Short mmCIF file of C-alpha atoms (C1' of nucleotides) in Angstrom, two decimals:
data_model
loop_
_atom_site.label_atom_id
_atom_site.label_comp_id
_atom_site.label_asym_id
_atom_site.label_seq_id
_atom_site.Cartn_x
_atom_site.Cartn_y
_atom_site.Cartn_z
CA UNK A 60 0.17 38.50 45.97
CA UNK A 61 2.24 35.88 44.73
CA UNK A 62 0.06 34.26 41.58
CA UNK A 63 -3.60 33.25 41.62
CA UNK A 64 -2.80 29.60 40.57
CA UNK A 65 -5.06 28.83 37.65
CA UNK A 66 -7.20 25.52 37.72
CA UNK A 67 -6.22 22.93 34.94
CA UNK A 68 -7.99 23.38 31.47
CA UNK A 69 -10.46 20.68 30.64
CA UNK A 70 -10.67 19.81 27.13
CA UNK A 71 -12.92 21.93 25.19
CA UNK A 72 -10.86 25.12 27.34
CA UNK A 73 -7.84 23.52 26.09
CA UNK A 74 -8.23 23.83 22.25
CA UNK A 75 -9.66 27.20 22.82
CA UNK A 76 -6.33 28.26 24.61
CA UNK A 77 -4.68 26.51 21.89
CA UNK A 78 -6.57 29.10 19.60
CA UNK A 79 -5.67 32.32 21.76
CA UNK A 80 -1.83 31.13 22.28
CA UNK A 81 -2.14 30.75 17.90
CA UNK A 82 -3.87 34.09 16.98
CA UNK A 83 -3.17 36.43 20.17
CA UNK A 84 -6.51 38.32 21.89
CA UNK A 85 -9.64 37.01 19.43
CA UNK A 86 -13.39 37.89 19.26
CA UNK A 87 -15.72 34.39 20.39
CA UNK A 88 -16.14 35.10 16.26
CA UNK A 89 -12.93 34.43 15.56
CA UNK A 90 -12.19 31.05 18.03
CA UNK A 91 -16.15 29.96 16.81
CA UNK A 92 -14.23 30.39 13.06
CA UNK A 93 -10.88 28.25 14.04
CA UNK A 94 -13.08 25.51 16.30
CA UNK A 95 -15.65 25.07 14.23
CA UNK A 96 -13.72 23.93 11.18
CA UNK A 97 -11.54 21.47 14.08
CA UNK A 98 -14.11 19.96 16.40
CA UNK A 99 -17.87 21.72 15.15
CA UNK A 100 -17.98 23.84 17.96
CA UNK A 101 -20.95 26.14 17.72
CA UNK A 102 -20.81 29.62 18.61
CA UNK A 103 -22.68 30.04 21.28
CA UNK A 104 -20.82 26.73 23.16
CA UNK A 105 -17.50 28.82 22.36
CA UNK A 106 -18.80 32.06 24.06
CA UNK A 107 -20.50 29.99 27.12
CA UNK A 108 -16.99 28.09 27.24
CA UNK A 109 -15.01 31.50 26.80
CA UNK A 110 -17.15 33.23 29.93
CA UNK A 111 -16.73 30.37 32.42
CA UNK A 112 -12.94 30.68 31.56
CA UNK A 113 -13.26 34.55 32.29
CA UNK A 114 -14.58 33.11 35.60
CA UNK A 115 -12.70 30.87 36.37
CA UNK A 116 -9.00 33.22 35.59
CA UNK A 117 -8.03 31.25 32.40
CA UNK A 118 -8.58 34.16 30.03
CA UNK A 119 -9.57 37.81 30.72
CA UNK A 120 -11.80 39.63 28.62
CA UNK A 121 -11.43 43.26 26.88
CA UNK A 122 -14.60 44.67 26.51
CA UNK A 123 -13.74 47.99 24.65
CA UNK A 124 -15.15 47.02 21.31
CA UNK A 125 -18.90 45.69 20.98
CA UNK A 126 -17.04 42.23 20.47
CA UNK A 127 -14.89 41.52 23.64
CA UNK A 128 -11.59 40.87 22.96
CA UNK A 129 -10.20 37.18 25.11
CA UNK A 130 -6.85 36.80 25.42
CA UNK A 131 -5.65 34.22 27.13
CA UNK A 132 -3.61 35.10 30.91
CA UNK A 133 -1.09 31.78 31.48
CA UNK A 134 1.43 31.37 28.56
CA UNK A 135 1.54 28.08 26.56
CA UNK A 136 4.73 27.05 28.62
CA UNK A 137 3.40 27.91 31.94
CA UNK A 138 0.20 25.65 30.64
CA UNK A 139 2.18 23.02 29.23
CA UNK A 140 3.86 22.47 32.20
CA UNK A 141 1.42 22.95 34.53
CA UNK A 142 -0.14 19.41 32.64
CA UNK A 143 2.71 17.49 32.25
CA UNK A 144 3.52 18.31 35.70
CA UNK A 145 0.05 17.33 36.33
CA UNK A 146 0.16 14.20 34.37
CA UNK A 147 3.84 13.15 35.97
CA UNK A 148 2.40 13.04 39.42
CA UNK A 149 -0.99 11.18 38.58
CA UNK A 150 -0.08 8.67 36.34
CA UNK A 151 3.92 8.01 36.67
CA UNK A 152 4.48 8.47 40.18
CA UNK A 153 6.93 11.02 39.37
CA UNK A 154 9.45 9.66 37.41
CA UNK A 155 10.44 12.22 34.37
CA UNK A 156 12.23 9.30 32.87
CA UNK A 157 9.30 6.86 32.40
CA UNK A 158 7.47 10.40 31.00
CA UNK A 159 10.28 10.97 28.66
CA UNK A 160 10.26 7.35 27.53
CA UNK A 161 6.77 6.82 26.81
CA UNK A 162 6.94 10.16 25.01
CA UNK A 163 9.63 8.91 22.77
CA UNK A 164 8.27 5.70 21.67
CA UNK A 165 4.68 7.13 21.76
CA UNK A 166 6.02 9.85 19.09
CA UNK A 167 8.40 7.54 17.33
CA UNK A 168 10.69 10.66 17.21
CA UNK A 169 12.48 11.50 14.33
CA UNK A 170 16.72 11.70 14.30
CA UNK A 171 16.11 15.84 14.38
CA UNK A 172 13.98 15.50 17.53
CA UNK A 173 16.24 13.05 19.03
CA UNK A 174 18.98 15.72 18.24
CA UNK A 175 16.93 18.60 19.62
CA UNK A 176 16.28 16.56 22.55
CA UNK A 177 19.92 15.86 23.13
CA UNK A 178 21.31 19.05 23.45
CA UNK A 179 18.12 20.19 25.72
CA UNK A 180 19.67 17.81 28.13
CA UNK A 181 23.49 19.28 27.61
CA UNK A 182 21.51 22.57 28.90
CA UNK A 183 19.75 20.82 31.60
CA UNK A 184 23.46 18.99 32.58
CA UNK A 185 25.19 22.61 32.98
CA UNK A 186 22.01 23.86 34.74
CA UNK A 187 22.19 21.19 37.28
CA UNK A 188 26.49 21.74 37.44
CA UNK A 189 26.08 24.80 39.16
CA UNK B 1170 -10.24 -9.12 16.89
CA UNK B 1171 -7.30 -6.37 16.89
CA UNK B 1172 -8.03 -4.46 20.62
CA UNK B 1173 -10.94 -2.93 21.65
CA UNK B 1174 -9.57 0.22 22.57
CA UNK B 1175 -9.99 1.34 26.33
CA UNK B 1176 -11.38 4.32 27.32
CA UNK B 1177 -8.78 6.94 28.98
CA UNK B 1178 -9.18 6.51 32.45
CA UNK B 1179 -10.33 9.56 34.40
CA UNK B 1180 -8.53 10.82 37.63
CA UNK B 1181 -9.99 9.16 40.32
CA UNK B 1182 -9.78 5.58 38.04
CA UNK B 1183 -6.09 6.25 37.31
CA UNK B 1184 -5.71 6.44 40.92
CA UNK B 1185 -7.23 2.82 41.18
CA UNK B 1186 -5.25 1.34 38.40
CA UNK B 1187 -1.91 2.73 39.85
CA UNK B 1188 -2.95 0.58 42.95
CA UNK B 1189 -3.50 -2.70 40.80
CA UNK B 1190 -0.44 -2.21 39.08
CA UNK B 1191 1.55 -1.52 42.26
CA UNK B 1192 -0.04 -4.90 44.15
CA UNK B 1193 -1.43 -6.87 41.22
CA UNK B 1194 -5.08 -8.45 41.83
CA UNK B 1195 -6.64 -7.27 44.40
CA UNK B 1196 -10.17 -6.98 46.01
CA UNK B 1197 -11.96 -3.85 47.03
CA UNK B 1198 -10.93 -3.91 50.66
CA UNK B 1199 -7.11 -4.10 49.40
CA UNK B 1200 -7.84 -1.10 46.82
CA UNK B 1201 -9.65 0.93 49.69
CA UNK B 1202 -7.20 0.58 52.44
CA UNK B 1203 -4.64 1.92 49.87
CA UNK B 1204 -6.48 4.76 48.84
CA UNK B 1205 -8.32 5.50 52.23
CA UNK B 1206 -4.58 6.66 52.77
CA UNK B 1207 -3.92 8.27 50.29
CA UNK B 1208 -6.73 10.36 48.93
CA UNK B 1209 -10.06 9.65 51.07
CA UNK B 1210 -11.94 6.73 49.05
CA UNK B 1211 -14.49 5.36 51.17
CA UNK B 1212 -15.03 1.88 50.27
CA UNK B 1213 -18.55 2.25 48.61
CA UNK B 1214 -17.03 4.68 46.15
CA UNK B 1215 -13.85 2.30 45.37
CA UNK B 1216 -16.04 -0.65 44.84
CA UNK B 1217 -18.15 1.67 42.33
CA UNK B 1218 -15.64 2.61 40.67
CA UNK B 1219 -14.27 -1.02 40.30
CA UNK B 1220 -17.66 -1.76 38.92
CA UNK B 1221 -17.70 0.52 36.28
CA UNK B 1222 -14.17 0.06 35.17
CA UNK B 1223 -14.93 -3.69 34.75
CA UNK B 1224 -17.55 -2.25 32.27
CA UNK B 1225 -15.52 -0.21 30.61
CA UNK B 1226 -13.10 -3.07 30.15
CA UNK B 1227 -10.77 -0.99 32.65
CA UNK B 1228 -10.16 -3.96 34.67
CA UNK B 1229 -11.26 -7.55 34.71
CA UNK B 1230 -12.97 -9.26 37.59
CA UNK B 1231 -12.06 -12.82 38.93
CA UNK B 1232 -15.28 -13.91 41.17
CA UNK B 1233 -13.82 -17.20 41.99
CA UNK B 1234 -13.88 -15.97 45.85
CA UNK B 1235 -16.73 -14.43 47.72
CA UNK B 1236 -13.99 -11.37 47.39
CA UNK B 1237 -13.86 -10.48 43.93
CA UNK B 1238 -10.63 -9.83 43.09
CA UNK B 1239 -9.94 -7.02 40.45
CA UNK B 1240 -7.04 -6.52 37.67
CA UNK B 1241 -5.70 -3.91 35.43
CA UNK B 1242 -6.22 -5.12 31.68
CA UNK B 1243 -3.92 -2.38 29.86
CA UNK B 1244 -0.08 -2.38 31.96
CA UNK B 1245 1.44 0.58 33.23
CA UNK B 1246 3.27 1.40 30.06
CA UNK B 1247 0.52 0.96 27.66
CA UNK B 1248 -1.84 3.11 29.80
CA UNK B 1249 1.19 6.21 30.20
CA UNK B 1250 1.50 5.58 26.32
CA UNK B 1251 -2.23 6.40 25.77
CA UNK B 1252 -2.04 9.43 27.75
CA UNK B 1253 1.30 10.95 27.06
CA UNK B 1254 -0.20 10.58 23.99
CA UNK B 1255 -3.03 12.21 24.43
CA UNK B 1256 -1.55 15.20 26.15
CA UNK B 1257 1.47 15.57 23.19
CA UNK B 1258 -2.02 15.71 20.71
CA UNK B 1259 -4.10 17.99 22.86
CA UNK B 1260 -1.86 20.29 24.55
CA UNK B 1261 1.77 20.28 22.57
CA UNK B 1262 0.44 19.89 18.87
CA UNK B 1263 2.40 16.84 18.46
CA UNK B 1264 5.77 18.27 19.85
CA UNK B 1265 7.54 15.52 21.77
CA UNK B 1266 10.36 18.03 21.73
CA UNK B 1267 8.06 20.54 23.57
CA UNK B 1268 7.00 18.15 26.33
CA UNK B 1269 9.58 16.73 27.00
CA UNK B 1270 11.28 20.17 27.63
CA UNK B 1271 8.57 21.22 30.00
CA UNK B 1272 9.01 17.68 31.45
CA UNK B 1273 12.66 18.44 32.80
CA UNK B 1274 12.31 22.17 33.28
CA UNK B 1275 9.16 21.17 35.38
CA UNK B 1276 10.91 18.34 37.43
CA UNK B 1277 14.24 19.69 37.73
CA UNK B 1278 15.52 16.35 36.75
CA UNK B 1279 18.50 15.15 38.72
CA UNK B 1280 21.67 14.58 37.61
CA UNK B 1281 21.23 10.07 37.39
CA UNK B 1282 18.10 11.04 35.70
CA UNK B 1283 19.56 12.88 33.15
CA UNK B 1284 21.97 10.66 32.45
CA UNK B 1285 19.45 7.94 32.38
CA UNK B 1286 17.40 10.13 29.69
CA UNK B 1287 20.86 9.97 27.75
CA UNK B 1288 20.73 6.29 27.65
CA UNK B 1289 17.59 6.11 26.60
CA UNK B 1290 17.86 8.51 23.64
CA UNK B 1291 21.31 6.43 22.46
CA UNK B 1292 18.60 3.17 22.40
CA UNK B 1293 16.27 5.02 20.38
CA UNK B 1294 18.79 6.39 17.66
CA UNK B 1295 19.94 3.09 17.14
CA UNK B 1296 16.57 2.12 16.20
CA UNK B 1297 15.80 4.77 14.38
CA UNK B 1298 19.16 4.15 12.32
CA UNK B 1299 17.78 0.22 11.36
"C1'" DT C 367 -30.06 -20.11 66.12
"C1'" DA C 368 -28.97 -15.34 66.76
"C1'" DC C 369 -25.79 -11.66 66.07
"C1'" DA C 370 -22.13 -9.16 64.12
"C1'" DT C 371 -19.28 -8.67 60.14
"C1'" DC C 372 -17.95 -8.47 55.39
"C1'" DC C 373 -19.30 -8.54 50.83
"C1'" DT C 374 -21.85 -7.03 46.32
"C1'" DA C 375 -25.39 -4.46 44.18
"C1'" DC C 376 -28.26 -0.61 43.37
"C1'" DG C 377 -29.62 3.98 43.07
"C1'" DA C 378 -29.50 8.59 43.96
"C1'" DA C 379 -27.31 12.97 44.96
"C1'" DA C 380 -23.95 16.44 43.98
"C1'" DC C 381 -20.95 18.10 40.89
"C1'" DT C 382 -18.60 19.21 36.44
"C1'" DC C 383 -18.45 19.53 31.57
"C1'" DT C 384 -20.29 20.52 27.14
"C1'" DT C 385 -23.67 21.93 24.17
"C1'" DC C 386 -27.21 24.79 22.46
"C1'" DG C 387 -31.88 27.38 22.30
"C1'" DT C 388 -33.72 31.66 23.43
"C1'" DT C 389 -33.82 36.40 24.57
"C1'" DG C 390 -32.89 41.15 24.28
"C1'" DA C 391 -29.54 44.74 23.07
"C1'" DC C 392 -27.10 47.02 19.58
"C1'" DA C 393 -25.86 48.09 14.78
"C1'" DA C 394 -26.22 48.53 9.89
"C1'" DC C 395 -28.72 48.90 5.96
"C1'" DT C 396 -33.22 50.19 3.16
"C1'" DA D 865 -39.19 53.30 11.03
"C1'" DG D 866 -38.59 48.53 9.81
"C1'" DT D 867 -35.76 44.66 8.64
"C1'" DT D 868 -31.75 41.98 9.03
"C1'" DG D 869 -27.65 40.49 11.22
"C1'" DT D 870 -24.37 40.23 15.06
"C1'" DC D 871 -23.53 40.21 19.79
"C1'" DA D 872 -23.56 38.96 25.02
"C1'" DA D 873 -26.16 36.83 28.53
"C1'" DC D 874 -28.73 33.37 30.59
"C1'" DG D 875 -30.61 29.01 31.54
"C1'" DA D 876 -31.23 24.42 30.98
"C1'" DA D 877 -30.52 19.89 29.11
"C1'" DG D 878 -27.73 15.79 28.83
"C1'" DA D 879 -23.79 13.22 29.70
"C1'" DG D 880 -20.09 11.77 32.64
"C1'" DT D 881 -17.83 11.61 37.20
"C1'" DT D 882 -17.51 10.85 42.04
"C1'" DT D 883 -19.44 10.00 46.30
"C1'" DC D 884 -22.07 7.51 49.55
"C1'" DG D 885 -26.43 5.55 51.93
"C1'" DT D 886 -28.96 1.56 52.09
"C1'" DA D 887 -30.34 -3.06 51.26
"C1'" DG D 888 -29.63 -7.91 51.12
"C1'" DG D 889 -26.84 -12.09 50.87
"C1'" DA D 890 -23.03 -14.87 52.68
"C1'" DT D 891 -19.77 -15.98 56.38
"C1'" DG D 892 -18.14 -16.49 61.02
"C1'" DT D 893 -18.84 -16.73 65.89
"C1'" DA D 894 -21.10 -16.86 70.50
#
DNA sequence: TACATCCTACGAAACTCTTCGTTGACAACT
DNA sequence: AGTTGTCAACGAAGAGTTTCGTAGGATGTA
């Protein structure tokens, strides 16, 4: 079988992949711990959140210990472009450019992210030579 | 007053206000036969939509004709701002550098758009130099 | 005038998302 | 054994989203 093809995060799955990608495989202690200081998120909403993710693919659970273990099963890459891939198609009709533009003056990037961007494209250019 | 802040628009709204930007004002009939096409919308549901994004603030209605006719407040650009926004805060911690990798690695950008990409980071460094 | 057509408005149904209260199991400590 | 604390599981509430059936008013035509 080729790959499962996860459904896209909503929000509150989002910041708790966000905690999983930051700390590796965490207890619904743990996440509770990181989301409750960022967004009040109760315990028991992280562990109901964390078990429809189990269901749904987004994290898989290691139930050795008394306290499962979630880690989460797409990388932050394959995630992050997953959405903007996502976001491309439903709101800019496709064009990478327009993306990469709004991004820019959205983020009001500084001359070391302009720089870093630059030579990502010198990569891209000898990707697309070949 | 400043701006009152729109809401983000959700999917099946961004799909309407890609159709008002694409034909400018238009009434529910012009909306529906659009998105009929392209994704299903029976006209009831287009025309509730419409009714709630005028709430919102979404879109403003003109009921000069029997037909109202319908228009995106927020422009194209202003609207991608808010969510590329959005997404860098939520999914890339603020990294325009990350997104807009995943951006061209997910698109395999061609080689005018690259280029194009170039041009726009040369504008932006020139501002950033002022 | 009668009939068909197009329009808005309303409301409800189905679904998803998010949150949290409650319960019962297990564990640790006294 | 009894008390206290932590844990997973479940269910349900409440909000938001999306869809559509139905009703009623206006318009156009036979």
């Amino acid at each position: 079988m080729p790959k499962p093809e996860l459904p896209r995060p909503t929000e509150a799955e989002l910041a708790i992949l966000r905690v999983l990608w930051e700390r590796g495989p965490s207890t619904v202690r743990e996440v509770t711990d990181v989301l409750q200081e960022a967004r009040g998120t109760g315990y028991t909403t992280a562990l109901k959140l964390l078990q429809i993710m189990t269901e749904k693919g987004l994290v898989q659970r290691d139930e050795t210990s008394r306290a499962h273990a979630y880690e989460a099963v797409a990388s932050a890459e394959t995630t992050q472009r997953q959405l903007v891939t996502d976001l491309l198609d439903r709101a800019f009709g496709g064009s990478a450019r327009q993306l990469v533009l709004q991004a820019l003056s959205a983020k009001r990037a500084s001359r070391d992210e302009l720089a870093e961007i630059r030579s990502l494209l010198d990569e891209f250019e000898k990707k697309a030579k070949s």
